PDB file of N, CA and C in Angstrom:
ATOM      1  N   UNK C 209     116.528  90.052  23.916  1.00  0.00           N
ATOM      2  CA  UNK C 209     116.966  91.188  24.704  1.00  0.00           C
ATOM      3  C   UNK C 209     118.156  91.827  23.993  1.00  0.00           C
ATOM      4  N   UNK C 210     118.326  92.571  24.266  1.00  0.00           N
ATOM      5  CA  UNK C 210     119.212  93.990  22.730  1.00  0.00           C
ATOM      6  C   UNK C 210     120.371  94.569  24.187  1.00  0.00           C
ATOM      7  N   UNK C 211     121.427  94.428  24.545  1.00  0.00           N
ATOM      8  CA  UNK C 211     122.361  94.762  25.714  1.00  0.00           C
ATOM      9  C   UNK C 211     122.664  96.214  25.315  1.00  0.00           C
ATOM     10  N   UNK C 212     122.264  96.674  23.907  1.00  0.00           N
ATOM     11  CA  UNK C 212     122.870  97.850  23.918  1.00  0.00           C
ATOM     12  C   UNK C 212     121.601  99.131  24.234  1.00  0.00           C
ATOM     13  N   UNK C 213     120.407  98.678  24.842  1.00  0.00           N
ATOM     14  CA  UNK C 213     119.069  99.480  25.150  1.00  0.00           C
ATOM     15  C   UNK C 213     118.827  99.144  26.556  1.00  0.00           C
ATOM     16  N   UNK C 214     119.065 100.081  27.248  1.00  0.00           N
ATOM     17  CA  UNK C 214     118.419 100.253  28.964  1.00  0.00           C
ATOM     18  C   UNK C 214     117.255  99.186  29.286  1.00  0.00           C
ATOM     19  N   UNK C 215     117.213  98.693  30.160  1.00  0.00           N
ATOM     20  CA  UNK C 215     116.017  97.868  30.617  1.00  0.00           C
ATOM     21  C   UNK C 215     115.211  98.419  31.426  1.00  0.00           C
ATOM     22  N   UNK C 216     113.743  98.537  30.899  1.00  0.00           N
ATOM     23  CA  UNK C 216     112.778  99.110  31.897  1.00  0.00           C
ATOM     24  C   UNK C 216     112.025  98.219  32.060  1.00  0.00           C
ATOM     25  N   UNK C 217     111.601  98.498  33.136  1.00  0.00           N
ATOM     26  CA  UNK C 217     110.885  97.729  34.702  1.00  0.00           C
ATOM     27  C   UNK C 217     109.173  98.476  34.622  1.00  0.00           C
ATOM     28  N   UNK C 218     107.897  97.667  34.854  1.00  0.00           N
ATOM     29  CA  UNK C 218     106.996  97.691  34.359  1.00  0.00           C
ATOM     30  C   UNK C 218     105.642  97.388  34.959  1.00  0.00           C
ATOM     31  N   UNK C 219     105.118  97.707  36.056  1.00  0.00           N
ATOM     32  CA  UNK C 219     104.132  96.430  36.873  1.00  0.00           C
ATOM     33  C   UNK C 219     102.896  97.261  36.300  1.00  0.00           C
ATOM     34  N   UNK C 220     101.432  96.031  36.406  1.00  0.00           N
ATOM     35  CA  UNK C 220     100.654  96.495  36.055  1.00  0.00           C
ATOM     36  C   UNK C 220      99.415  96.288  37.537  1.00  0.00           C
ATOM     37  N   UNK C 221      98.872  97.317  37.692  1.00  0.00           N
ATOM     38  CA  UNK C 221      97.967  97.143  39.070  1.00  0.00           C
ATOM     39  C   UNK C 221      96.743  97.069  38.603  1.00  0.00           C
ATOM     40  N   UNK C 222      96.078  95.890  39.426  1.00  0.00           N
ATOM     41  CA  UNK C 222      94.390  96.403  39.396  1.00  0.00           C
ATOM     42  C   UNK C 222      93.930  96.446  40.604  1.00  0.00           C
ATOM     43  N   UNK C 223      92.772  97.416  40.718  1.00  0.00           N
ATOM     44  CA  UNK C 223      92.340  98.383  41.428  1.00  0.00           C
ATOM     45  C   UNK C 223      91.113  97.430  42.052  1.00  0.00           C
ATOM     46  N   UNK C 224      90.869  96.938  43.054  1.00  0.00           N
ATOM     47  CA  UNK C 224      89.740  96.144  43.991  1.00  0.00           C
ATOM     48  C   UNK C 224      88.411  97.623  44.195  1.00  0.00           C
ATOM     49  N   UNK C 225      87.051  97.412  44.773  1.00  0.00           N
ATOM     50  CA  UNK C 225      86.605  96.467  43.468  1.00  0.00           C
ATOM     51  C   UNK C 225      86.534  96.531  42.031  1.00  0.00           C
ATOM     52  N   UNK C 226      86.708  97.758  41.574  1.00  0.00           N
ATOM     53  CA  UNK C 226      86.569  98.023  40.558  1.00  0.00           C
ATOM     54  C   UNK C 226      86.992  97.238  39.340  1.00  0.00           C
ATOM     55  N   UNK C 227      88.342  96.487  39.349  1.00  0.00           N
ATOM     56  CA  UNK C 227      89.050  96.329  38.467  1.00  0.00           C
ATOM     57  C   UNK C 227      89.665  96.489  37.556  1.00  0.00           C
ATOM     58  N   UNK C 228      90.020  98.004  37.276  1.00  0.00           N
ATOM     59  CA  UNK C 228      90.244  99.029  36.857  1.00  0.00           C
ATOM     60  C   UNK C 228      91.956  98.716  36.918  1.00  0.00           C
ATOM     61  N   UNK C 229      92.918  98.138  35.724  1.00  0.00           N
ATOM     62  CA  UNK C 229      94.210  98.735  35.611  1.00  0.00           C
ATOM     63  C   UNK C 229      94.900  99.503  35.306  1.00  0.00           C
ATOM     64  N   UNK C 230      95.934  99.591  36.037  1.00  0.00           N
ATOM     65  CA  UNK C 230      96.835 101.188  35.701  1.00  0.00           C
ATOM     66  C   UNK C 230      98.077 100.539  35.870  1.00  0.00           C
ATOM     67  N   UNK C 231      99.318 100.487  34.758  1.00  0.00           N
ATOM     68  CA  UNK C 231     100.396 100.411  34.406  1.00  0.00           C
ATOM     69  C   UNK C 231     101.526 101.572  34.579  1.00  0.00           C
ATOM     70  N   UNK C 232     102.492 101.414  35.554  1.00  0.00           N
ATOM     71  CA  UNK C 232     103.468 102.245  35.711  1.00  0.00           C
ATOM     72  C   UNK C 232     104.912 101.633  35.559  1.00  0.00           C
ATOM     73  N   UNK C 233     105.610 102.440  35.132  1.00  0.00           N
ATOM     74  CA  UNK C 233     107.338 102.386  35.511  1.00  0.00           C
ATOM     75  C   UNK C 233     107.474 102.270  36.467  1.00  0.00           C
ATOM     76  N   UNK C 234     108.708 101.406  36.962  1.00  0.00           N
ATOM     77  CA  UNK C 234     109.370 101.264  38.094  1.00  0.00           C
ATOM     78  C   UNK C 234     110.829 101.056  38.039  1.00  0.00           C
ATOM     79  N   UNK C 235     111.558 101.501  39.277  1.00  0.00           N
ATOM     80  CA  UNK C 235     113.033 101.207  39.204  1.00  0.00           C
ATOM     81  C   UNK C 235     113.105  99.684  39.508  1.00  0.00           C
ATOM     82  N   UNK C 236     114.229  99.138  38.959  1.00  0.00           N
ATOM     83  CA  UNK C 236     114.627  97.703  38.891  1.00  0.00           C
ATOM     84  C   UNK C 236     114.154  97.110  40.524  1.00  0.00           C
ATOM     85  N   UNK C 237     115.098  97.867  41.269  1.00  0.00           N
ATOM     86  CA  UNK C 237     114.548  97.499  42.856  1.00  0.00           C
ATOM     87  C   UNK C 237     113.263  97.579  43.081  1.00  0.00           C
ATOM     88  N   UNK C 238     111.942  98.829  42.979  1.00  0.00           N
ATOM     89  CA  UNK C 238     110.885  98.304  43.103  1.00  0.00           C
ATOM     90  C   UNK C 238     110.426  97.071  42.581  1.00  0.00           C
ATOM     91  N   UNK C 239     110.570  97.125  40.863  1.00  0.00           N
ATOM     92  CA  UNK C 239     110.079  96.393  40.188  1.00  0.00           C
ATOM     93  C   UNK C 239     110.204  94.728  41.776  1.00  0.00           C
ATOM     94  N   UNK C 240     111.570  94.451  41.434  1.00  0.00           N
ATOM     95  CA  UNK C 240     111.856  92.832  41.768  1.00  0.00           C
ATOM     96  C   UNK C 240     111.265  93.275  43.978  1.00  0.00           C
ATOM     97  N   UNK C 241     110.950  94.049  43.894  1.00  0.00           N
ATOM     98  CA  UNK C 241     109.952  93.767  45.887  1.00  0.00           C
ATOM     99  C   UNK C 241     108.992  93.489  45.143  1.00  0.00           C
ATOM    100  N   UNK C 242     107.923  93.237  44.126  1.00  0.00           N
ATOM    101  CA  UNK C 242     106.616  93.080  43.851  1.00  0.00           C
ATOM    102  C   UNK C 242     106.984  91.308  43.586  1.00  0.00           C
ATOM    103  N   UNK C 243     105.809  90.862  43.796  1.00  0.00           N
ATOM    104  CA  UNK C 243     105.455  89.436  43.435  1.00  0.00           C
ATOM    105  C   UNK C 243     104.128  89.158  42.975  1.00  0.00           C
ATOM    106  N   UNK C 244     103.773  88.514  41.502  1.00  0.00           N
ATOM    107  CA  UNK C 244     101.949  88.475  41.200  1.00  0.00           C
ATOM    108  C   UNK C 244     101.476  87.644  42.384  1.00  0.00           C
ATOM    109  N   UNK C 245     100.259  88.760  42.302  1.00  0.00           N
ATOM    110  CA  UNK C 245      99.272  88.363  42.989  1.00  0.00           C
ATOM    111  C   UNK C 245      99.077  89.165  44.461  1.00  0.00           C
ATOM    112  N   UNK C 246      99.940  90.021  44.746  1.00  0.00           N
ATOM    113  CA  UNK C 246     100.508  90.858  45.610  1.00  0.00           C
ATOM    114  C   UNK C 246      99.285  91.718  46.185  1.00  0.00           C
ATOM    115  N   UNK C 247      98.882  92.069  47.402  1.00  0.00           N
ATOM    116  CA  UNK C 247      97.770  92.724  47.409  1.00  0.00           C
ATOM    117  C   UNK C 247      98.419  93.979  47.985  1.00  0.00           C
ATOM    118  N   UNK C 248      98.079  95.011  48.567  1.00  0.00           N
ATOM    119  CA  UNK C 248      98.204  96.219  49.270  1.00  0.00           C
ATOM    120  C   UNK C 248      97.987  97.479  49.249  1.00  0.00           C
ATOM    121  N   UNK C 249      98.733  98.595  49.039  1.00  0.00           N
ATOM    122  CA  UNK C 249      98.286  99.854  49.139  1.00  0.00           C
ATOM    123  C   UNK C 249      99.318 100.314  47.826  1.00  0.00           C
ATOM    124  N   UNK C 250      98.652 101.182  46.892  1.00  0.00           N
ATOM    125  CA  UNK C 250      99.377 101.524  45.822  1.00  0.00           C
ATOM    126  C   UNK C 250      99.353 102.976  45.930  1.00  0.00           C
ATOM    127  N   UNK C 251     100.664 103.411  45.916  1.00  0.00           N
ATOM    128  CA  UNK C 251     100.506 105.233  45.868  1.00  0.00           C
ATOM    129  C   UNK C 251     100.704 105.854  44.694  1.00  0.00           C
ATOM    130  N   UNK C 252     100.471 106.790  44.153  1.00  0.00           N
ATOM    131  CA  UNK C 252     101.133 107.433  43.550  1.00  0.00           C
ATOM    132  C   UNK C 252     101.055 108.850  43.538  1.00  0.00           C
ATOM    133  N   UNK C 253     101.435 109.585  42.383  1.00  0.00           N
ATOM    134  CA  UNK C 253     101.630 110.808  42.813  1.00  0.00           C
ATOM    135  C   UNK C 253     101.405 111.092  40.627  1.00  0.00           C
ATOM    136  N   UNK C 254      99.731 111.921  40.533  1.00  0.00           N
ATOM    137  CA  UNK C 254      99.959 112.327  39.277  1.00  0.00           C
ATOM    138  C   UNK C 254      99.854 110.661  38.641  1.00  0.00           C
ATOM    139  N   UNK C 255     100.597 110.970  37.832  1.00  0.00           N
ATOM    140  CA  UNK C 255     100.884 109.441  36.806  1.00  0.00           C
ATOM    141  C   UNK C 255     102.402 108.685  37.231  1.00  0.00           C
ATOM    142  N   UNK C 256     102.644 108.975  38.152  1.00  0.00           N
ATOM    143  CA  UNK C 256     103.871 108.597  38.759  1.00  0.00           C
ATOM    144  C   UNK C 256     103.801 107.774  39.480  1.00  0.00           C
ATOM    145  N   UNK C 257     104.425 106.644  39.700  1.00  0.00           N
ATOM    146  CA  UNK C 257     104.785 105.630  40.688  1.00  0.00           C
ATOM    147  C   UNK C 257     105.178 106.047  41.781  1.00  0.00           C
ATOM    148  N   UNK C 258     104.912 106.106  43.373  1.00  0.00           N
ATOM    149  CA  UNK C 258     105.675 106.212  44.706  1.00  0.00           C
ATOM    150  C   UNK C 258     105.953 105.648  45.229  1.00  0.00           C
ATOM    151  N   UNK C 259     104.791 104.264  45.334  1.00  0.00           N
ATOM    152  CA  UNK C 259     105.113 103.344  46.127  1.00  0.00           C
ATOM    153  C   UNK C 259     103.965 102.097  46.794  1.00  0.00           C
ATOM    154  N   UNK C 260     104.626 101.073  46.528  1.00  0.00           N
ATOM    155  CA  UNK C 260     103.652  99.809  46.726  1.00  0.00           C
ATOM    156  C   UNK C 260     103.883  99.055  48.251  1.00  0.00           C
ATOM    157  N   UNK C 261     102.548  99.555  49.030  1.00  0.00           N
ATOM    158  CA  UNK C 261     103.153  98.885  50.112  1.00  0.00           C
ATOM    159  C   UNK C 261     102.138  97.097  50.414  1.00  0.00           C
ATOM    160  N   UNK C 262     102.650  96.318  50.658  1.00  0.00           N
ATOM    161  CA  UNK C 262     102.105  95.352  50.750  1.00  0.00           C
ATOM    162  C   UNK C 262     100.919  95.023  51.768  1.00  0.00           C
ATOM    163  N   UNK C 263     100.233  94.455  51.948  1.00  0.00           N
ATOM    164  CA  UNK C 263      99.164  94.174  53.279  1.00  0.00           C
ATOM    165  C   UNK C 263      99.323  93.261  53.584  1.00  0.00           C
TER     166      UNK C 263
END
């Protein structure tokens, strides 16, 4: 890890049934509410992250 380069935050989703992943940015706080294996409702907006709500 390099202290002098910003840390970005990273989750990767797959899509039921399809299985189809899609990788977005996230702010540190989203990032650390996610846990693998996590199921729920994934929003977004465009290619943009909005928001992961859990089920």
């Amino acid at each position: 890890m390099n202290p002098d380069l910003p840390e970005r935050y990273e989750a990767t989703f797959m899509l039921l049934p399809a299985g189809e992943s899609l990788t977005y940015r996230l702010s540190e706080t989203q990032y650390r509410a996610l846990a693998l294996g996590m199921t729920g409702r994934l929003q977004v907006q465009g290619s943009r992250f909005v928001s992961f709500e859990p089920a």
